[in-house]
Amino acid sequence: MKILHTSDWHFGKKLEGMKRIEEQEKFINNLKKIVQGEKPDLILIAGDIFDTPNPSAEAETLFFESLKRISLNGKVGVVIIPGNHDNGERLAASKSLVKDIGVIIYKEPYEIKNVGKYSNMEILESFQGGILLKISEKKMFLYCLPYPSEAALNETFEDGKYSERIGEILKEGIENNKEDVPVVVMTHLFVTREDKEVELGGSMAVKVKDLPDVDYIALGHIHKPMKFTSKRACYSGSPIEYRSTEKNFLKKVFIVQVNGNFDTNIKEIPLENYKPIKEYIGNSIEEAIEISNSLKEKEEWIYLKIKTKTHLKSSDIRKIKENKNIVEIIPILLGEETYDEEIDYSEINIKEAFLEFYKNKDGITPSKEIINLFEKLVGDDE
Ligand SMILES: [Mn+2]
């Protein structure tokens, strides 16, 4: 069985308020070409399809269109689980419609899917979270565990036992398989090589050693592609650079050939970078305006740092922002103390807090008019 593994699409996600939907569309076109070239039997999408539980209509439209495109209108099977960013119920709302184009969407852990045909894919047997799949005469057992929070699993994890408990759930899940077929697990959680408990985004970590021994584990959650070879467990990572910290590694999807008996072959396919995140530094306001101008036609998201002795005028900001790809202007005031330290706003009065906040955010002191306006708005009754 040949699988294409991807995750963390985060449709609808923005960068400093800027939409990424065009890049997300480009990714889907890119992915469709990969599907046409690699001809996988099955596509696994390991969660965080959307960036929020209530995605925009635009993001949802793209999702539905994506399913049609990447499944090549139902020729290639697709299985999807929700991640921590998704609302499982909403994600799976279209499940009876997309069934006909060979798409299976889970809404929650332990869900029992209906047996039968899903276009070219067939569920031969169904268990809690597990399905015995048949695709063009090849069989495979797939266990799906959507983002396993306490609420989703309806249980409370004992302190320090999260990793063990998740391992137990996965091992019990695959025990339902009685056939000599490849076994694959798909889940959305934080896996760590560390041996101590750590937290990421409020979710606990699962230690590599607690993962079950199966032919492949398709992981979602971490945006950087990663392999835990001892368990044949991989994060495909997100398809797009979603933060500037993601600009230092390639985005990928994985093509996985599972032959059974742990004979698994993993191939990494790099994705195009549709609009990279870049940082530039101007040594003066004039230079910053020049830089901004010269980059107008470039498909790049730009963080522009400006070294300056004076505060930025709004006319300067306007000139810089003629380049629509500038996501943030970061003034570095020379010869003044920097405002790096965290300020406890509850400890100072509201006007001081506003001044501090403004200086912190924009690196400049607000004008008299702005201060007056602010005082008017909050009703200066101190
Ligand atoms: Mn996630």
PDB file of N, CA and C and ligand atoms in Angstrom, residues 8 10 48 84-85 188 221, ligand 1:
ATOM      1  N   ASP A   8      -1.507  19.512   9.018  1.00  0.00           N
ATOM      2  CA  ASP A   8      -1.369  20.914   9.448  1.00  0.00           C
ATOM      3  C   ASP A   8      -1.504  21.926   8.310  1.00  0.00           C
ATOM      4  N   HIS A  10      -3.847  24.147   8.122  1.00  0.00           N
ATOM      5  CA  HIS A  10      -4.258  25.429   8.756  1.00  0.00           C
ATOM      6  C   HIS A  10      -4.919  26.399   7.775  1.00  0.00           C
ATOM      7  N   ASP A  48      -5.500  19.398  11.962  1.00  0.00           N
ATOM      8  CA  ASP A  48      -5.348  20.846  11.777  1.00  0.00           C
ATOM      9  C   ASP A  48      -5.525  21.213  10.302  1.00  0.00           C
ATOM     10  N   ASN A  84      -6.063  19.721  17.066  1.00  0.00           N
ATOM     11  CA  ASN A  84      -6.527  20.588  18.159  1.00  0.00           C
ATOM     12  C   ASN A  84      -7.128  21.905  17.666  1.00  0.00           C
ATOM     13  N   HIS A  85      -6.780  22.306  16.437  1.00  0.00           N
ATOM     14  CA  HIS A  85      -7.347  23.549  15.906  1.00  0.00           C
ATOM     15  C   HIS A  85      -8.729  23.355  15.282  1.00  0.00           C
ATOM     16  N   HIS A 188      -2.917  12.991  16.020  1.00  0.00           N
ATOM     17  CA  HIS A 188      -2.489  14.388  16.087  1.00  0.00           C
ATOM     18  C   HIS A 188      -2.120  14.700  17.528  1.00  0.00           C
ATOM     19  N   HIS A 221       0.722  17.875  14.017  1.00  0.00           N
ATOM     20  CA  HIS A 221       0.813  18.825  15.128  1.00  0.00           C
ATOM     21  C   HIS A 221       2.048  19.699  15.024  1.00  0.00           C
TER      22      HIS A 221
HETATM   23 MN    MN B   1      -2.031  20.994  16.122  1.00  0.00          MN
END
